[in-house]
Amino acid sequence: MLVRVVKVRWVRLLVVALLLVAFVVADRDVGARDARLLPAGAHPSALPVAGPGASGSPSASPSAGVYADRLPRFDKAPPAVRTAAAVEDGALPWVARVPTDQRVAFVTIDDGWVKHPKAAELLREAHVPVTLFLTINAISDNPEYFRTLQDLGAVIEAHTITHNKLTGLSYDMQRQEICGSADRLGELYGRRPTLFRPPFGEKDATTLRAAHDCGLKAVFFWKESVNQGNVWYQEVKVVQPGDVILMHFRDQFVEDFIAALQGIKAAGLTPARLEDYYP
C-alpha cells in the first residue's frame, strides 16, 4: 500500500515538472517573438495590448471611420473651368461667389487660433478639398499643425499677419500686412499663397490694390458662414453653385465642418478646390 502511494506521488510530481518546463519554454518563445516587434531600445510595455475589438493590425486605428455616419459622400468634382481674374485699375476682384455654372461650392476656413485635435481626422475621412486662410499670429505657436492639414490636401492662403482691420489703413500698412503674411506662409509651407481674405471680410479700394501688388490673384468674401453647427445664409436658404462658404478654426470645428458639408450636399452640389478656379 505504501509503495502504491509513493508511486502515485512520484507520477504527480513528474507531471507538474513537465508542465512547468513546457510553460517556461512557451513563455520564452513568446517573449522572443514580442522582442522582435519592439523598436530598438523600446521597453516591453510599449507592446500593443489586445482587448475587445482589437484587430491585431499595427495600422488599425480605434478612431478610423468615427465620423462615417455623419459625413456626406460626394461624387468627384467636375474638371474646373478656370476663371479669369478681372483686374481693373490695378485692383483685384472681390469674390463671394465664383462665376461658374458648375454645381460646386467651396469650403474655406479662417484664422487658426484654435487647433482642434479632430480637424485632421475629419479631413482624412471627408475626402473634400478645403482652403485655409491663415493669420500668421494665430498659427505661430504651432505651424506644424497646419502642415499636417496641408499634407491631407488643404491649400493654405493669406489672411494678414495680425488680423487687424485693414479698411482705412494706408497703402504701405495694408501692403505690409498682406505681402508679409503671404511671404511668411510661403516660407513655412513651401508654397506662396495666391489668394487673400481680409480680416472680418472688410476691404476698401486700397486693400484690393495692395493685394494685387503683393502678387495675389483674387480677394474673397463669402455667401454662407457656419457657426456652432448652423449655416447662415445671405440670400436664399440654400447653397448655390459657386458659393464660397466661411468657417473658422473654433472649438465647434467638428459641428461646423459637418454642417458645411451637409449644406453643400442638400443643395446637390460638390465641394471643389478654390485654387482650381483662380490659379
Short mmCIF file of C-alpha atoms in Angstrom, two decimals:
data_model
loop_
_atom_site.label_atom_id
_atom_site.label_comp_id
_atom_site.label_asym_id
_atom_site.label_seq_id
_atom_site.Cartn_x
_atom_site.Cartn_y
_atom_site.Cartn_z
CA MET A 1 0.00 0.00 0.00
CA LEU A 2 2.85 2.34 0.91
CA VAL A 3 4.65 1.56 -2.36
CA ARG A 4 1.50 2.45 -4.38
CA VAL A 5 1.12 5.83 -2.62
CA VAL A 6 4.79 6.67 -3.28
CA LYS A 7 4.41 5.81 -6.97
CA VAL A 8 1.28 7.98 -7.32
CA ARG A 9 3.03 10.94 -5.69
CA TRP A 10 6.10 10.45 -7.90
CA VAL A 11 3.94 10.41 -11.03
CA ARG A 12 2.15 13.62 -9.93
CA LEU A 13 5.48 15.35 -9.29
CA LEU A 14 6.74 14.30 -12.71
CA VAL A 15 3.61 15.68 -14.40
CA VAL A 16 3.92 19.00 -12.57
CA ALA A 17 7.60 19.24 -13.53
CA LEU A 18 6.83 18.60 -17.21
CA LEU A 19 4.10 21.25 -17.17
CA LEU A 20 6.49 23.79 -15.65
CA VAL A 21 9.10 23.07 -18.32
CA ALA A 22 6.52 23.46 -21.09
CA PHE A 23 5.30 26.78 -19.63
CA VAL A 24 8.84 28.20 -19.40
CA VAL A 25 9.65 27.23 -22.99
CA ALA A 26 6.41 28.70 -24.31
CA ASP A 27 6.89 31.95 -22.38
CA ARG A 28 10.44 32.26 -23.70
CA ASP A 29 9.21 31.84 -27.29
CA VAL A 30 6.52 34.47 -26.84
CA GLY A 31 9.00 36.86 -25.28
CA ALA A 32 11.39 36.38 -28.19
CA ARG A 33 8.60 36.98 -30.67
CA ASP A 34 7.47 40.13 -28.87
CA ALA A 35 11.03 41.42 -28.69
CA ARG A 36 11.19 41.28 -32.48
CA LEU A 37 8.12 43.56 -32.62
CA LEU A 38 9.65 46.29 -30.49
CA PRO A 39 11.66 49.22 -31.88
CA ALA A 40 15.29 49.28 -30.81
CA GLY A 41 15.61 50.38 -27.21
CA ALA A 42 11.88 50.21 -26.53
CA HIS A 43 10.57 48.88 -23.25
CA PRO A 44 8.33 45.76 -23.42
CA SER A 45 5.49 47.90 -22.04
CA ALA A 46 5.35 49.51 -25.47
CA LEU A 47 3.84 46.34 -26.93
CA PRO A 48 0.22 46.62 -28.05
CA VAL A 49 -2.25 45.06 -25.68
CA ALA A 50 -5.03 43.02 -27.21
CA GLY A 51 -8.50 43.74 -25.99
CA PRO A 52 -12.14 43.78 -27.06
CA GLY A 53 -12.33 44.91 -30.66
CA ALA A 54 -8.57 44.73 -31.27
CA SER A 55 -7.84 43.92 -34.88
CA GLY A 56 -4.29 42.69 -34.46
CA SER A 57 -3.11 45.01 -37.27
CA PRO A 58 -0.43 47.60 -36.34
CA SER A 59 -2.04 50.11 -38.74
CA ALA A 60 -5.52 49.78 -37.32
CA SER A 61 -6.83 52.95 -35.65
CA PRO A 62 -9.53 52.79 -32.98
CA SER A 63 -10.94 56.10 -34.30
CA ALA A 64 -10.95 55.17 -38.00
CA GLY A 65 -14.32 55.93 -39.54
CA VAL A 66 -15.66 57.56 -36.38
CA TYR A 67 -17.49 60.24 -38.42
CA ALA A 68 -18.57 57.94 -41.24
CA ASP A 69 -22.26 58.13 -40.34
CA ARG A 70 -22.25 61.94 -40.19
CA LEU A 71 -20.15 62.93 -43.18
CA PRO A 72 -21.96 63.12 -46.52
CA ARG A 73 -20.32 61.50 -49.52
CA PHE A 74 -19.84 63.31 -52.81
CA ASP A 75 -19.13 62.44 -56.39
CA LYS A 76 -15.84 63.69 -57.76
CA ALA A 77 -15.91 67.38 -58.63
CA PRO A 78 -16.06 68.09 -62.39
CA PRO A 79 -12.94 69.35 -64.16
CA ALA A 80 -12.64 73.01 -63.20
CA VAL A 81 -13.30 75.76 -65.70
CA ARG A 82 -10.80 78.44 -64.74
CA THR A 83 -11.95 81.97 -64.02
CA ALA A 84 -10.01 84.91 -65.36
CA ALA A 85 -9.26 87.37 -62.55
CA ALA A 86 -10.80 90.67 -63.69
CA VAL A 87 -8.15 93.19 -62.65
CA GLU A 88 -9.32 96.78 -63.05
CA ASP A 89 -7.08 99.79 -62.44
CA GLY A 90 -4.57 97.60 -60.62
CA ALA A 91 -7.19 96.21 -58.19
CA LEU A 92 -8.13 92.57 -57.71
CA PRO A 93 -11.69 91.21 -58.00
CA TRP A 94 -13.80 90.89 -54.84
CA VAL A 95 -15.31 87.38 -54.88
CA ALA A 96 -18.12 85.90 -52.78
CA ARG A 97 -19.46 83.57 -55.48
CA VAL A 98 -17.24 82.09 -58.16
CA PRO A 99 -18.79 82.82 -61.57
CA THR A 100 -19.38 79.24 -62.70
CA ASP A 101 -22.29 77.12 -63.92
CA GLN A 102 -20.72 74.00 -62.45
CA ARG A 103 -22.52 72.50 -59.47
CA VAL A 104 -19.74 73.11 -56.99
CA ALA A 105 -19.17 75.06 -53.78
CA PHE A 106 -16.04 75.96 -51.83
CA VAL A 107 -15.22 75.38 -48.16
CA THR A 108 -12.86 77.98 -46.66
CA ILE A 109 -11.55 78.01 -43.07
CA ASP A 110 -10.11 81.13 -41.43
CA ASP A 111 -7.58 82.24 -38.81
CA GLY A 112 -6.05 79.28 -36.94
CA TRP A 113 -6.27 80.40 -33.31
CA VAL A 114 -7.90 77.13 -32.20
CA LYS A 115 -6.07 73.95 -33.23
CA HIS A 116 -8.87 71.43 -32.90
CA PRO A 117 -7.49 67.90 -32.34
CA LYS A 118 -10.08 66.32 -34.65
CA ALA A 119 -9.54 68.54 -37.70
CA ALA A 120 -7.03 66.22 -39.39
CA GLU A 121 -9.23 63.18 -38.77
CA LEU A 122 -12.23 64.96 -40.30
CA LEU A 123 -10.32 65.98 -43.41
CA ARG A 124 -8.93 62.48 -43.77
CA GLU A 125 -12.39 60.92 -43.61
CA ALA A 126 -14.27 63.53 -45.62
CA HIS A 127 -12.01 63.47 -48.71
CA VAL A 128 -13.02 67.01 -49.74
CA PRO A 129 -10.83 69.98 -50.75
CA VAL A 130 -10.62 72.94 -48.38
CA THR A 131 -8.84 76.30 -48.43
CA LEU A 132 -7.28 77.72 -45.26
CA PHE A 133 -6.92 81.50 -44.92
CA LEU A 134 -4.37 81.63 -42.10
CA THR A 135 -3.30 84.50 -39.84
CA ILE A 136 0.42 84.49 -39.03
CA ASN A 137 -0.02 85.45 -35.36
CA ALA A 138 -2.66 82.75 -34.94
CA ILE A 139 -0.52 79.90 -36.26
CA SER A 140 2.88 80.95 -34.91
CA ASP A 141 2.62 78.79 -31.78
CA ASN A 142 2.16 75.57 -33.80
CA PRO A 143 2.78 75.83 -37.56
CA GLU A 144 3.22 72.05 -37.77
CA TYR A 145 -0.48 71.60 -37.02
CA PHE A 146 -1.36 73.20 -40.35
CA ARG A 147 1.38 71.34 -42.22
CA THR A 148 -0.47 68.16 -41.27
CA LEU A 149 -3.65 69.57 -42.80
CA GLN A 150 -1.70 70.63 -45.88
CA ASP A 151 -0.42 67.06 -46.24
CA LEU A 152 -4.07 65.96 -46.27
CA GLY A 153 -4.82 68.25 -49.23
CA ALA A 154 -5.73 71.59 -47.64
CA VAL A 155 -4.41 74.61 -49.55
CA ILE A 156 -3.02 77.47 -47.46
CA GLU A 157 -3.79 81.09 -48.41
CA ALA A 158 -3.14 84.53 -46.86
CA HIS A 159 -5.15 86.32 -44.14
CA THR A 160 -2.73 89.05 -42.86
CA ILE A 161 -0.11 88.95 -40.12
CA THR A 162 -2.07 90.36 -37.16
CA HIS A 163 -5.76 90.07 -38.17
CA ASN A 164 -6.23 93.80 -37.68
CA LYS A 165 -8.94 95.60 -39.63
CA LEU A 166 -7.46 96.85 -42.89
CA THR A 167 -10.01 99.43 -44.03
CA GLY A 168 -8.78 102.97 -43.55
CA LEU A 169 -5.13 101.97 -43.17
CA SER A 170 -2.52 103.43 -45.51
CA TYR A 171 -1.38 101.60 -48.61
CA ASP A 172 2.00 100.82 -47.01
CA MET A 173 0.42 99.39 -43.86
CA GLN A 174 -2.02 97.23 -45.81
CA ARG A 175 0.72 96.06 -48.13
CA GLN A 176 2.87 95.08 -45.14
CA GLU A 177 0.04 93.02 -43.65
CA ILE A 178 -0.84 91.30 -46.94
CA CYS A 179 2.58 90.80 -48.52
CA GLY A 180 4.14 89.91 -45.18
CA SER A 181 1.62 87.17 -44.50
CA ALA A 182 1.97 85.69 -47.99
CA ASP A 183 5.75 85.72 -47.76
CA ARG A 184 5.79 84.08 -44.33
CA LEU A 185 3.30 81.38 -45.31
CA GLY A 186 5.43 80.63 -48.36
CA GLU A 187 8.44 80.12 -46.09
CA LEU A 188 6.52 77.88 -43.70
CA TYR A 189 4.64 75.70 -46.17
CA GLY A 190 6.65 75.73 -49.38
CA ARG A 191 4.02 77.50 -51.47
CA ARG A 192 3.39 81.25 -51.52
CA PRO A 193 -0.36 81.98 -51.37
CA THR A 194 -2.14 83.27 -54.46
CA LEU A 195 -5.47 84.18 -52.79
CA PHE A 196 -6.34 86.53 -49.94
CA ARG A 197 -9.14 87.20 -47.47
CA PRO A 198 -9.13 90.39 -45.39
CA PRO A 199 -9.94 90.10 -41.67
CA PHE A 200 -13.66 90.36 -40.90
CA GLY A 201 -14.33 90.36 -44.65
CA GLU A 202 -13.76 94.11 -44.72
CA LYS A 203 -11.89 95.83 -47.55
CA ASP A 204 -11.53 99.13 -49.34
CA ALA A 205 -10.04 100.11 -52.68
CA THR A 206 -6.58 100.20 -51.10
CA THR A 207 -6.95 96.57 -49.95
CA LEU A 208 -7.70 95.36 -53.48
CA ARG A 209 -4.81 97.35 -54.92
CA ALA A 210 -2.30 96.27 -52.25
CA ALA A 211 -3.30 92.60 -52.67
CA HIS A 212 -2.72 92.92 -56.41
CA ASP A 213 0.71 94.48 -55.86
CA CYS A 214 1.57 91.62 -53.48
CA GLY A 215 1.18 89.20 -56.40
CA LEU A 216 -2.16 87.69 -55.37
CA LYS A 217 -4.96 86.73 -57.79
CA ALA A 218 -8.27 87.43 -56.00
CA VAL A 219 -9.72 88.69 -52.70
CA PHE A 220 -12.51 86.67 -51.09
CA PHE A 221 -15.67 87.29 -49.14
CA TRP A 222 -18.37 84.59 -48.70
CA LYS A 223 -22.05 83.78 -49.31
CA GLU A 224 -22.61 81.46 -46.34
CA SER A 225 -20.97 81.26 -42.94
CA VAL A 226 -21.04 78.44 -40.41
CA ASN A 227 -21.01 78.83 -36.64
CA GLN A 228 -21.97 76.48 -33.79
CA GLY A 229 -23.14 73.85 -36.26
CA ASN A 230 -25.51 76.16 -38.15
CA VAL A 231 -25.24 77.50 -41.69
CA TRP A 232 -26.11 81.20 -42.06
CA TYR A 233 -27.26 82.36 -45.49
CA GLN A 234 -27.04 85.82 -47.01
CA GLU A 235 -29.59 85.14 -49.74
CA VAL A 236 -31.91 82.18 -50.25
CA LYS A 237 -31.53 79.40 -47.70
CA VAL A 238 -29.65 77.05 -49.98
CA VAL A 239 -26.03 76.90 -51.11
CA GLN A 240 -25.82 77.96 -54.75
CA PRO A 241 -23.31 76.96 -57.44
CA GLY A 242 -20.04 78.80 -56.98
CA ASP A 243 -20.73 79.87 -53.39
CA VAL A 244 -17.80 80.44 -51.06
CA ILE A 245 -18.57 79.13 -47.56
CA LEU A 246 -16.80 80.54 -44.49
CA MET A 247 -15.99 78.76 -41.25
CA HIS A 248 -13.26 79.19 -38.63
CA PHE A 249 -10.86 77.17 -36.55
CA ARG A 250 -13.02 77.19 -33.42
CA ASP A 251 -13.92 74.83 -30.60
CA GLN A 252 -17.00 73.80 -32.60
CA PHE A 253 -14.87 72.79 -35.60
CA VAL A 254 -16.41 69.31 -35.90
CA GLU A 255 -20.01 70.54 -35.90
CA ASP A 256 -19.23 73.44 -38.24
CA PHE A 257 -17.35 71.32 -40.76
CA ILE A 258 -20.06 68.68 -40.91
CA ALA A 259 -22.78 71.36 -41.20
CA ALA A 260 -20.95 72.98 -44.12
CA LEU A 261 -20.72 69.68 -45.98
CA GLN A 262 -24.33 68.80 -45.23
CA GLY A 263 -25.40 72.18 -46.61
CA ILE A 264 -23.49 71.53 -49.82
CA LYS A 265 -24.95 68.01 -50.10
CA ALA A 266 -28.52 69.23 -49.51
CA ALA A 267 -28.10 71.64 -52.42
CA GLY A 268 -26.97 68.85 -54.74
CA LEU A 269 -23.50 70.35 -55.07
CA THR A 270 -19.96 69.00 -54.69
CA PRO A 271 -17.04 70.60 -52.79
CA ALA A 272 -14.36 71.83 -55.20
CA ARG A 273 -10.89 73.31 -54.86
CA LEU A 274 -10.95 77.10 -54.98
CA GLU A 275 -7.43 77.29 -56.39
CA ASP A 276 -8.52 75.35 -59.49
CA TYR A 277 -10.70 78.33 -60.45
CA TYR A 278 -8.26 81.13 -59.58
CA PRO A 279 -4.84 79.72 -60.45
#
